[in-house]
Coordinates of C-alpha atoms and ligand atoms in Angstrom, one line a residue:
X1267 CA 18.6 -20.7 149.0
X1268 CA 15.5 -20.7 148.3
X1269 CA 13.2 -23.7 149.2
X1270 CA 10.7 -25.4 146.8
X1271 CA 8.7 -26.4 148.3
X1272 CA 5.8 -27.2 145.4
X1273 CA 7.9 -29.7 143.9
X1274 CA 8.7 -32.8 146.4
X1275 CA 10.6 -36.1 145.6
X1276 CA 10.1 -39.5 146.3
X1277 CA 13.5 -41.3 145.5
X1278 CA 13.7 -44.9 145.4
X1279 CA 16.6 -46.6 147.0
X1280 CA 19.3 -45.3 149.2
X1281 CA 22.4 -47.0 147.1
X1282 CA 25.4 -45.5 146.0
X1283 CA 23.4 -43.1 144.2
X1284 CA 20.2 -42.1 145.5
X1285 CA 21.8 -40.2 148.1
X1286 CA 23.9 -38.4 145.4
X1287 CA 20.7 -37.0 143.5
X1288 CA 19.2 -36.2 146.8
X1289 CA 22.1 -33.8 147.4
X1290 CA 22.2 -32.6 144.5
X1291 CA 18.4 -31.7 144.3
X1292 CA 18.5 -30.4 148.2
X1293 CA 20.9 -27.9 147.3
X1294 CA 18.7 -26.3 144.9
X1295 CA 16.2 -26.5 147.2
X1296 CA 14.6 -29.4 146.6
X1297 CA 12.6 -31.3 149.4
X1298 CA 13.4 -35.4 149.2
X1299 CA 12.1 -38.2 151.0
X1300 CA 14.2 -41.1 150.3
X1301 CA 12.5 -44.7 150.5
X1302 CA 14.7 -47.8 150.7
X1303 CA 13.9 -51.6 151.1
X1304 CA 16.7 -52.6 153.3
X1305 CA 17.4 -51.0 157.1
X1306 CA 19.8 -48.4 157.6
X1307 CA 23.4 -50.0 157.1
X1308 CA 24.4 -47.4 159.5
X1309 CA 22.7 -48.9 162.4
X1310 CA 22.8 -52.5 161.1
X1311 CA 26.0 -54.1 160.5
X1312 CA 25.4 -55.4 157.1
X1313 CA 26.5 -56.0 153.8
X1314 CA 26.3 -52.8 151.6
X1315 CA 25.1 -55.0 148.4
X1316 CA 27.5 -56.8 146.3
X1317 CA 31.1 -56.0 146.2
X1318 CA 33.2 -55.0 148.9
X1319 CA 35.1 -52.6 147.2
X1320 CA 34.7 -50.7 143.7
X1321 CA 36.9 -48.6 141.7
X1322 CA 36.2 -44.7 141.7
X1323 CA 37.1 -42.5 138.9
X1324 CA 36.4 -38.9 137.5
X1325 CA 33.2 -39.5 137.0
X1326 CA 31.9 -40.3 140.8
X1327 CA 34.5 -38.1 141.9
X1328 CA 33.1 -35.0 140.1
X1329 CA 29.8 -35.6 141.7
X1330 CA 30.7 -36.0 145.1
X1331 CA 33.0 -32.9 144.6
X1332 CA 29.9 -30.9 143.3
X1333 CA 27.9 -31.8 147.2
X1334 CA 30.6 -31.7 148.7
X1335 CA 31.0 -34.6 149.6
X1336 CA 34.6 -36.0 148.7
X1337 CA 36.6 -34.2 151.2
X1338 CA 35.2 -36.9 153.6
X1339 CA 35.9 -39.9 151.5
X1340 CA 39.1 -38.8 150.0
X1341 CA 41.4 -40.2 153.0
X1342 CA 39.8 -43.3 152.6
X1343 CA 40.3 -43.7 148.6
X1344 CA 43.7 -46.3 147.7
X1345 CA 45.1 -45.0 144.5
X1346 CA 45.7 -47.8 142.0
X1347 CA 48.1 -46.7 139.3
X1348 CA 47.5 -49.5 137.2
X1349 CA 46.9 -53.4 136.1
X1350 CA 49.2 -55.7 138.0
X1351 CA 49.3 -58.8 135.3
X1352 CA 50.0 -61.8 136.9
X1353 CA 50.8 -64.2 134.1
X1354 CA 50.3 -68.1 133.9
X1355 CA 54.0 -68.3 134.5
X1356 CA 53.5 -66.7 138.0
X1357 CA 55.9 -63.2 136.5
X1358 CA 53.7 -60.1 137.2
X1359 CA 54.2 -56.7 135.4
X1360 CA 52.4 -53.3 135.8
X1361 CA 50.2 -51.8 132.6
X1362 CA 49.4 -48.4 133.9
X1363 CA 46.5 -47.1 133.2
X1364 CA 47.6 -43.6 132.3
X1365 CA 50.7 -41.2 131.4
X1366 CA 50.0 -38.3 133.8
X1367 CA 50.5 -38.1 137.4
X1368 CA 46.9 -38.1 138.6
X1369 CA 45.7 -40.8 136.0
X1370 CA 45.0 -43.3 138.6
X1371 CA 41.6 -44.8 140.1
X1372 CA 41.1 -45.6 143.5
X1373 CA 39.6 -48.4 145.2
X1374 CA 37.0 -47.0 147.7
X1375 CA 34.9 -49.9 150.6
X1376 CA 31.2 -49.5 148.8
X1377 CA 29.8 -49.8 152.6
X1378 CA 32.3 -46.5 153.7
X1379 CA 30.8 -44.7 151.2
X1380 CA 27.4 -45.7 150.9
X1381 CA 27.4 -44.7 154.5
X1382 CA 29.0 -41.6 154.1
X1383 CA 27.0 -40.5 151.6
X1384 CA 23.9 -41.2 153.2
X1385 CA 25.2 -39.3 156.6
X1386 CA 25.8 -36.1 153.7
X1387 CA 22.2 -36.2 152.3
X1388 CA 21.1 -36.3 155.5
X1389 CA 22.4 -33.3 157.2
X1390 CA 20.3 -31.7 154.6
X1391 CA 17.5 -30.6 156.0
X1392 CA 15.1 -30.9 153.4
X1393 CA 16.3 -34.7 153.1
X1394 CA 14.8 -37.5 154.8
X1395 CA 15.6 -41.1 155.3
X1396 CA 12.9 -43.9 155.2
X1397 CA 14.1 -47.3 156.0
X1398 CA 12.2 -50.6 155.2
X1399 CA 10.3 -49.4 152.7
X1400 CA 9.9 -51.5 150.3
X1401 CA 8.7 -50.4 147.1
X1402 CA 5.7 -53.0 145.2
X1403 CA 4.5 -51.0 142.7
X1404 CA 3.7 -47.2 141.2
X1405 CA -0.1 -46.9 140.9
X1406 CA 0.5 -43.5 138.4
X1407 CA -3.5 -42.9 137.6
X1408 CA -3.9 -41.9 141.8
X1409 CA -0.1 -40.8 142.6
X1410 CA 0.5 -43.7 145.2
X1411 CA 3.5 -45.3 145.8
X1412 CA 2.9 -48.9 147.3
X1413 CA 4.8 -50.2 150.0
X1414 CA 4.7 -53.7 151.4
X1415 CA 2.6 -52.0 154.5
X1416 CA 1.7 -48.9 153.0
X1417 CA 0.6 -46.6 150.4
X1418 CA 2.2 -43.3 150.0
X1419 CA 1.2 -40.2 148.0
X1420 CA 3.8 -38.7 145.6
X1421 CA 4.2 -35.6 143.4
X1422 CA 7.2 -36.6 141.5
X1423 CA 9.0 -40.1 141.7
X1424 CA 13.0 -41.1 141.2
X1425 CA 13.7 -44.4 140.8
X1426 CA 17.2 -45.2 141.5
X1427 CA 16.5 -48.9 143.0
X1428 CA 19.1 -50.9 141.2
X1429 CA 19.3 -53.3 138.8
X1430 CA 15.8 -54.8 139.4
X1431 CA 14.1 -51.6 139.6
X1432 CA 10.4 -51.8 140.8
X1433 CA 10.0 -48.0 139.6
X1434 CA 11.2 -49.2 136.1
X1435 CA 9.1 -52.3 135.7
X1436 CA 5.6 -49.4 136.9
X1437 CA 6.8 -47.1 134.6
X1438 CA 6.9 -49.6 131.5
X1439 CA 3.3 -51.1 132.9
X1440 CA 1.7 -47.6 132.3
X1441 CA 4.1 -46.1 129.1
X1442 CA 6.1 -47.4 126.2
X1443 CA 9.4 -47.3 127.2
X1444 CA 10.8 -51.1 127.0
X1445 CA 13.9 -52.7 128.7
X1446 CA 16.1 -56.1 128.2
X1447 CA 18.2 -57.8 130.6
X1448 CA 21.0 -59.9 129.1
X1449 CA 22.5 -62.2 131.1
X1450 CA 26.6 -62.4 130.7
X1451 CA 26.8 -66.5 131.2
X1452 CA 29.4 -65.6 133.9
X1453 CA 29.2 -64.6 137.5
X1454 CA 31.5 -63.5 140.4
X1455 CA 32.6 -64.6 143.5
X1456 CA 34.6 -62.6 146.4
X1457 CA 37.3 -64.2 148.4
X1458 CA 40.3 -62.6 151.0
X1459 CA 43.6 -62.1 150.8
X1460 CA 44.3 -60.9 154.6
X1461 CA 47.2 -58.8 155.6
X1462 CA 50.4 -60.4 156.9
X1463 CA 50.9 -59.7 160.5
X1464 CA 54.3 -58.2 159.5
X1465 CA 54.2 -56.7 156.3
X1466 CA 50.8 -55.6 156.0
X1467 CA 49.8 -55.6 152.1
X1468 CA 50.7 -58.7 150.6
X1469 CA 50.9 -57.5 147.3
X1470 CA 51.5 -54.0 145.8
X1471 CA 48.9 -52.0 147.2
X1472 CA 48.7 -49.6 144.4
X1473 CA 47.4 -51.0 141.8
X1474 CA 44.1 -54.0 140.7
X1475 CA 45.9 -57.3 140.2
X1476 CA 44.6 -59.5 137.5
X1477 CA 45.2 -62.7 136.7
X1478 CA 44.0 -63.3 133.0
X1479 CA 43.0 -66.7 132.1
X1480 CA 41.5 -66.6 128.8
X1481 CA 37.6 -67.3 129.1
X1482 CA 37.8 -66.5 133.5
X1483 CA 39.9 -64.6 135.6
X1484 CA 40.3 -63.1 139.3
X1485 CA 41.1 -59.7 140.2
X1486 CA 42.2 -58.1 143.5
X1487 CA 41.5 -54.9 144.7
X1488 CA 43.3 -53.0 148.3
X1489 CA 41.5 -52.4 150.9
X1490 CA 41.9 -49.7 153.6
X1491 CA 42.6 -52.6 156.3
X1492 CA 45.3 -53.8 154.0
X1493 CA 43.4 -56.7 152.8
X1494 CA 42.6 -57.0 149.5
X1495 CA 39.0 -58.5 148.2
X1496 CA 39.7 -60.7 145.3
X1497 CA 37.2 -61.5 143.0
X1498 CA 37.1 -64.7 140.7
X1499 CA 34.8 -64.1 137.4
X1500 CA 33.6 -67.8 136.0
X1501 CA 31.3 -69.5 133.9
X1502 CA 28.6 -70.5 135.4
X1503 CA 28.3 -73.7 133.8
X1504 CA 30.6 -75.7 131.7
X1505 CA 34.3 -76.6 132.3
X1506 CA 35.8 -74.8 135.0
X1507 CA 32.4 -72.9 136.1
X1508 CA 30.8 -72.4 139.4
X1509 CA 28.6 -75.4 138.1
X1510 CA 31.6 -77.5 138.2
X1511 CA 33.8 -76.2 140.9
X1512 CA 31.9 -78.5 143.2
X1513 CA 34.2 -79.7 145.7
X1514 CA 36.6 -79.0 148.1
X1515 CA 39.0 -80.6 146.1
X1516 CA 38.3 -79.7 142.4
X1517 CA 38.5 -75.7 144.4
X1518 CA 42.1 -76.2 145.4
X1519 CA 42.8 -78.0 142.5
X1520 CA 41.7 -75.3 140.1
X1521 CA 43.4 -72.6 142.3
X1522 CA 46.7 -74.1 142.4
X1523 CA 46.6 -75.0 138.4
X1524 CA 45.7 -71.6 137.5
X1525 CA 46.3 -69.0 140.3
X1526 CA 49.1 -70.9 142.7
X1527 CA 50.4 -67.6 143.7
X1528 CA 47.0 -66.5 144.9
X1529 CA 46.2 -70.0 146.1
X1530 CA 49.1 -68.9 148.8
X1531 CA 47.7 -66.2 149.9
X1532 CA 44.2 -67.4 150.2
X1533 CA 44.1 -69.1 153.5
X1534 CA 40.4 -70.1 154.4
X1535 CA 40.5 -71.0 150.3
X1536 CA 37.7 -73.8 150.4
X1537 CA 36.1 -73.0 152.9
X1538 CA 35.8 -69.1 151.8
X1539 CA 34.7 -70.1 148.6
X1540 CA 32.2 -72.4 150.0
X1541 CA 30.2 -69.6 152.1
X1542 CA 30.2 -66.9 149.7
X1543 CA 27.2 -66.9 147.0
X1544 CA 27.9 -66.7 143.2
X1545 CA 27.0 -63.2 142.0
X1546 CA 25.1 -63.2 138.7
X1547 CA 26.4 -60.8 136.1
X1548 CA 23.8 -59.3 133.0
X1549 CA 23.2 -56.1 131.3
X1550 CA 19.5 -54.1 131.3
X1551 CA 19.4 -52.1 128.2
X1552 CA 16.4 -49.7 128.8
X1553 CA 15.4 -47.8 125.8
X1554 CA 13.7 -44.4 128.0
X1555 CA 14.3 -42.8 131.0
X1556 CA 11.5 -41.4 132.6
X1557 CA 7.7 -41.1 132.4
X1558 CA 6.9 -38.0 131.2
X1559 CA 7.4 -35.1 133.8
X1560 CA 6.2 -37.3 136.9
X1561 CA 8.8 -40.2 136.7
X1562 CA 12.4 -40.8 135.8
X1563 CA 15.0 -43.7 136.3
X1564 CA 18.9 -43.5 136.8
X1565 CA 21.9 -45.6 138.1
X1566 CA 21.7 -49.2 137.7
X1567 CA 17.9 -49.0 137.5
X1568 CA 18.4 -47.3 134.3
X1569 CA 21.7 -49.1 132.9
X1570 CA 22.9 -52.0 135.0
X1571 CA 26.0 -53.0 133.5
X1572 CA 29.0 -55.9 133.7
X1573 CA 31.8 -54.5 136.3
X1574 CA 34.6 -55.1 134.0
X1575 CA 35.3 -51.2 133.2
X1576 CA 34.8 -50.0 136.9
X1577 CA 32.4 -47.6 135.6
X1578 CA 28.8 -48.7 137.0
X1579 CA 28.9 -46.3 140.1
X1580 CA 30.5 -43.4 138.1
X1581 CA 27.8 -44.0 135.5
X1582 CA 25.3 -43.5 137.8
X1583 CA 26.9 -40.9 139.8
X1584 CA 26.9 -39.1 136.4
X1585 CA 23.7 -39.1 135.5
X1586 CA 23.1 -37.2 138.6
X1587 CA 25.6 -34.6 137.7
X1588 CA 24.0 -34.5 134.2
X1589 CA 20.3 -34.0 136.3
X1590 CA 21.5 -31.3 138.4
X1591 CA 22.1 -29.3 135.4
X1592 CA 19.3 -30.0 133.5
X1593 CA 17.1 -28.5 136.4
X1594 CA 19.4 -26.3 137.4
X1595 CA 18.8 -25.1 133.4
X1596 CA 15.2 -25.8 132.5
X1597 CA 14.1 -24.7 136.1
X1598 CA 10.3 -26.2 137.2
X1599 CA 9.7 -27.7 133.6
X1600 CA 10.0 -31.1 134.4
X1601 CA 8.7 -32.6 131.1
X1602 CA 12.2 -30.8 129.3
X1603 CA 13.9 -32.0 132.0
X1604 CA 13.0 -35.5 132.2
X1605 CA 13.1 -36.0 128.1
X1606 CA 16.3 -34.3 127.8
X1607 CA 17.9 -36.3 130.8
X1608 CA 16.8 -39.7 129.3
X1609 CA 17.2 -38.1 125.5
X1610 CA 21.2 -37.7 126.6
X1611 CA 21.8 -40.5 128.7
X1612 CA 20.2 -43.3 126.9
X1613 CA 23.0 -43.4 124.1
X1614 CA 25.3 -43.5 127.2
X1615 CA 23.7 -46.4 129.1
X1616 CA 24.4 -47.8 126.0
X1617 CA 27.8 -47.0 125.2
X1618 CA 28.9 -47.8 128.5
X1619 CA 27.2 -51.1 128.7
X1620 CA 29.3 -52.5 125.3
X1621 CA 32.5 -51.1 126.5
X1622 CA 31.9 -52.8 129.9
X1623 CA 31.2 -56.0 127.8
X1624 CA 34.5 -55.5 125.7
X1625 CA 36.6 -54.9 128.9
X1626 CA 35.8 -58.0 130.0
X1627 CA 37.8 -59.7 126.7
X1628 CA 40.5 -57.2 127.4
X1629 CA 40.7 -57.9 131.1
X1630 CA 40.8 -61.7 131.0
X1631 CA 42.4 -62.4 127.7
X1632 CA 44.3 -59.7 125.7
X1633 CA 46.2 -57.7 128.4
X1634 CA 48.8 -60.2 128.4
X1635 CA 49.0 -60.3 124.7
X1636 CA 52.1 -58.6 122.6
X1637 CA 50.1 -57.3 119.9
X1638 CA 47.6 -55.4 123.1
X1639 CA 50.8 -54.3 124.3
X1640 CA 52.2 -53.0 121.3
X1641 CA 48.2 -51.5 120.4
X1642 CA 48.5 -50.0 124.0
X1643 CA 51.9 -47.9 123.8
X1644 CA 51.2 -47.0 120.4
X1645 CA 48.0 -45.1 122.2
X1646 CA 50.4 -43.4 124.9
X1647 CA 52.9 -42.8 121.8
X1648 CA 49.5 -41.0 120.2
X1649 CA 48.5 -39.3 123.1
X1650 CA 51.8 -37.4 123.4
X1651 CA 52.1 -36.4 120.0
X1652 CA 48.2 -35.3 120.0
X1653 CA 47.4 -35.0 123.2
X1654 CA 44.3 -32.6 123.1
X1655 CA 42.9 -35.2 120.2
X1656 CA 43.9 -38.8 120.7
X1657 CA 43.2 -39.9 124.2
X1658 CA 43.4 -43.7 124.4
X1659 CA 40.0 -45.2 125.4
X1660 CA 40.4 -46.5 129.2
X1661 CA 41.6 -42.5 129.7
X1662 CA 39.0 -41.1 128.1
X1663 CA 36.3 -43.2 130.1
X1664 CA 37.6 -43.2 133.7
X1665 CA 39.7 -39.7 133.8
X1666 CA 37.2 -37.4 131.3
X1667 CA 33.8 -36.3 131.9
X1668 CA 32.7 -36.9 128.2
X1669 CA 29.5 -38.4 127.4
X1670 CA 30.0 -42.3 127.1
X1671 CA 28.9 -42.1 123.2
X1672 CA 31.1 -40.0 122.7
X1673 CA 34.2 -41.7 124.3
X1674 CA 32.9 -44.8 121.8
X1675 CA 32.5 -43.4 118.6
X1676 CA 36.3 -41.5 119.4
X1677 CA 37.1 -45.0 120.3
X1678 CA 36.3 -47.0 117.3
X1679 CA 38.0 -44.4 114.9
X1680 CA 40.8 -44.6 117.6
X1681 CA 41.4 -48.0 117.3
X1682 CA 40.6 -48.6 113.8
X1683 CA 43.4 -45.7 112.7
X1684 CA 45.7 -48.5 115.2
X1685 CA 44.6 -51.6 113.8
X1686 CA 45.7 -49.8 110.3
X1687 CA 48.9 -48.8 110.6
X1688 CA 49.9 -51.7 112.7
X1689 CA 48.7 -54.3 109.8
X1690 CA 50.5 -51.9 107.3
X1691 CA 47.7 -50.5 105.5
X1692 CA 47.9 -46.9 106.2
X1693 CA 51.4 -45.1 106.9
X1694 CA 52.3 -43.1 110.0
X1695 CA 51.9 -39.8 108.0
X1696 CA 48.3 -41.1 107.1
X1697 CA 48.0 -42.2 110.4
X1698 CA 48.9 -38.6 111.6
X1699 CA 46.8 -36.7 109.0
X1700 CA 44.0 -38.9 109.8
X1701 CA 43.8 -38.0 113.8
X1702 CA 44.0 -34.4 112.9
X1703 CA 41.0 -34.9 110.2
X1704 CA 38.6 -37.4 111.9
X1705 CA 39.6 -36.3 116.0
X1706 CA 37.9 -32.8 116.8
X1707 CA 39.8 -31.7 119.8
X1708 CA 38.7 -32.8 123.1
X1709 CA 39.8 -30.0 125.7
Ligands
LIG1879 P1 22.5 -49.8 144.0 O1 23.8 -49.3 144.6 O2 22.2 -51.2 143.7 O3 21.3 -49.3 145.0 C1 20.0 -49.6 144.8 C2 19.3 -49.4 146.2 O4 17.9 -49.5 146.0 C3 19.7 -50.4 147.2 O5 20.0 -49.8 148.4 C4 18.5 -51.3 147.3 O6 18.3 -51.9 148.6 C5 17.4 -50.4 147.0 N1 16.2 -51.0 146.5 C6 16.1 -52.0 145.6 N2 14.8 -52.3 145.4 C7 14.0 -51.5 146.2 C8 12.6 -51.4 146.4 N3 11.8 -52.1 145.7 N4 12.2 -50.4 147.2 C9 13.1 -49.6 147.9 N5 14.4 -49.7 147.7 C10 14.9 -50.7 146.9 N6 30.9 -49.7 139.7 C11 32.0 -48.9 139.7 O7 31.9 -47.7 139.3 N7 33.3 -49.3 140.0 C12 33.5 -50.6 140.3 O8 34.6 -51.0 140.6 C13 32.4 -51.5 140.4 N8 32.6 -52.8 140.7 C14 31.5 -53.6 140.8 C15 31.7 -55.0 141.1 C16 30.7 -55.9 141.1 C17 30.9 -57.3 141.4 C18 29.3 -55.4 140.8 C19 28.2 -56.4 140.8 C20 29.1 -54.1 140.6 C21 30.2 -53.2 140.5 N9 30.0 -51.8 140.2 C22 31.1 -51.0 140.1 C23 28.7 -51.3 139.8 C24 28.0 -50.6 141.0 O9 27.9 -51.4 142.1 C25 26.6 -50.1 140.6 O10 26.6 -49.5 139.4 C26 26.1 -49.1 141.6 O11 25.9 -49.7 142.9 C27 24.8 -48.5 141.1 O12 24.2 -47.6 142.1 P2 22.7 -47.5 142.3 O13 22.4 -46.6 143.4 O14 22.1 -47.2 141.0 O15 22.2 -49.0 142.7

């Protein structure tokens, strides 16, 4: 390998996927010196960020496959197969989320594999770890980066420091690109179901329970330790909101009316609920990437997004994949490499963003609805008969590769063909000649 030496990066924040992009640059020889606000959670027992688990798909898994660095996590993925539904009525049934075998998506502890993925970058050598560093500003006209204690030079600058991206905010300073944050109304709060000393899991651990409640809902997801995290999305104000889930009382009162087989499960309820802090939920739409060939942004610094598709982490973990092979392509030419990167993945940030939005309808409303059931196996139905052209929507986002826009603009013909023939407007022959006219083959 041959080392480059003349082109050095300083990468802003050590999340899930600054380390990623390190990697990924190292290997083409790349030196990196990684920058992050918070000590190293490898030393410090702390919490990784926000949730305690997350849901990996193809995405993320294709990235850490290209470092090398998903042998190491793989025995610590849970595969879930599916949506448990929980209804009102306390049955439960399993939506899966695909047809074939390896059509799952696991639930991975963000901490394991933040950590692991920071251990990979660093047994690069040309990677570095810097830890409480914690970036202020960009001062582009003089090539500083400023720290709370220091100011560093730089040649080239990545910016993958999260949702409130400092590296973002300079660049937009000093150039036209312009970003939004949209906050959803709703936020998230996490709560335990521990395992029973006897049976370990106390529900099925293959699959993300939900229990859909029209305008909130919670979710659980397994943990290696056979816990599982639980996670209630609310209002934040209004009837039953954060703002007015206020007491011990009106906590186990709620539970019970809406979620008494959870309630059950839940034994430090109040008191759980009580500790934990309300996570805030928004969407920053950013309209451009980068700053000509000195700067560029990516992950949640680029395209923060609601959690309701599982995709924020495989988002980001793809626009490192996408990176690699721009430099891998455009070699040294950093201005090609920096427009094209944010000229593709702009459009994607986007797409993702408003199916993340959608989900969250799907998730806590429709799923348990007959006409979204009959919508859904009418898409597996599709799928066979077509399979290299119709792939339902959740398929084509969390087990393809293809560019988000892509998956939406699919999606929308996808669903209008459905909507259709389900109302009676079309037939099924017009339905079929339509998916082999408007649906190019995927694979
Ligand atoms: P982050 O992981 O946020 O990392 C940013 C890093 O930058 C942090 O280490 C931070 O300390 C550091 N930093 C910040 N500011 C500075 C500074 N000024 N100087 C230096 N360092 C700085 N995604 C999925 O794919 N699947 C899921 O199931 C999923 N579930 C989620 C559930 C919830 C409740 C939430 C909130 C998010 C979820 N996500 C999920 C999204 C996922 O967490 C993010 O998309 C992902 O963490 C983005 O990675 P990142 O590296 O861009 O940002």
């Amino acid at each position: 390998m041959q080392l480059r030496d003349s082109d050095h990066f300083s990468l802003i924040g050590a999340g899930l996927a600054g380390p990623v992009m390190a990697t990924y640059l190292s290997q083409l020889g790349y030196p990196v010196d990684i920058y992050e606000s918070r000590s190293d959670m490898r030393v410090n027992s702390q919490s990784a960020g926000r949730s305690i688990n997350l849901a990996l798909s193809q995405r993320g898994i294709r990235a850490l496959k290209d470092i090398g660095a998903f042998k190491k996590i793989k025995s610590s993925l849970i595969p879930m197969n599916g949506r448990m539904i929980h209804d009102a009525d306390g049955n439960i049934h399993l939506q899966p989320y695909g047809q074939k075998k390896n059509e799952v998506i696991y639930s991975v502890s963000r901490s394991k594999l933040n950590k692991s993925l920071m251990d990979h970058a660093e047994g690069k050598e040309n990677v570095n770890f810097h830890f409480n560093y914690d970036l202020r500003d960009i001062d582009f006209q003089n090539s500083k980066l400023n720290f709370q204690n220091k100011n560093i030079p730089f040649r080239r600058v990545l910016g993958s420091d999260g949702a409130s991206s400092k590296v973002r905010a300079s660049i937009s300073k000093d150039s036209d690109i312009h970003f939004s944050k949209r906050p959803l109304g709703h936020g998230y709060k996490e709560l335990t179901i521990p395992p029973n000393n006897s049976t370990g899991f106390q529900l099925d651990q293959n699959a993300l329970h939900i229990w859909p409640r029209g305008q909130f809902m919670l979710i659980a997801l397994p943990n290696f330790d056979q816990s599982f995290t639980c996670t209630l999305f609310l209002p934040m104000d209004g009837d039953n909101s954060f703002t007015s889930l206020n007491s011990e009382k009106k906590v186990v009162d709620f539970f019970k009316n809406y979620f008494p087989d959870a309630e059950e499960l839940i034994p430090n309820l109040s008191d759980e609920y009580h500790k934990r802090p309300v996570g805030k939920l928004a969407t920053i739409y950013c309209d451009k990437w980068h700053y000509g060939g000195i700067a560029a942004i990516f992950g949640d610094a680029a395209h923060a997004i609601v959690p309701f598709f599982g995709q924020g982490m495989n988002a980001s973990l793809q626009d490192c994949t996408v990176m690699n092979s721009l430099v891998e392509e455009y070699e040294g030419d950093w201005d090609v490499i920096f427009s094209k990167f944010s000229d593709n993945q702009v459009p994607n940030g986007y797409a993702i963003a408003d199916m993340a939005l959608e989900n969250y309808i799907e998730m806590r409303d429709s799923v348990n609805d007959q006409k979204y059931k009959i919508k859904r196996q009418l898409e597996f139905d599709l799928e066979n008969k077509f399979w290299d052209r119709f792939v339902p929507r959740y398929s084509m986002v969390s087990f393809y590769e293809l560019p988000y826009s892509e998956v939406y603009r699919r999606g929308e013909i996808q669903f209008k063909l459905i909507d259709s023939f389900i109302e009676g407007i079309i037939t099924k022959k017009k339905l079929y000649a339509d998916i082999e006219n408007k649906l190019s083959p995927i694979r």
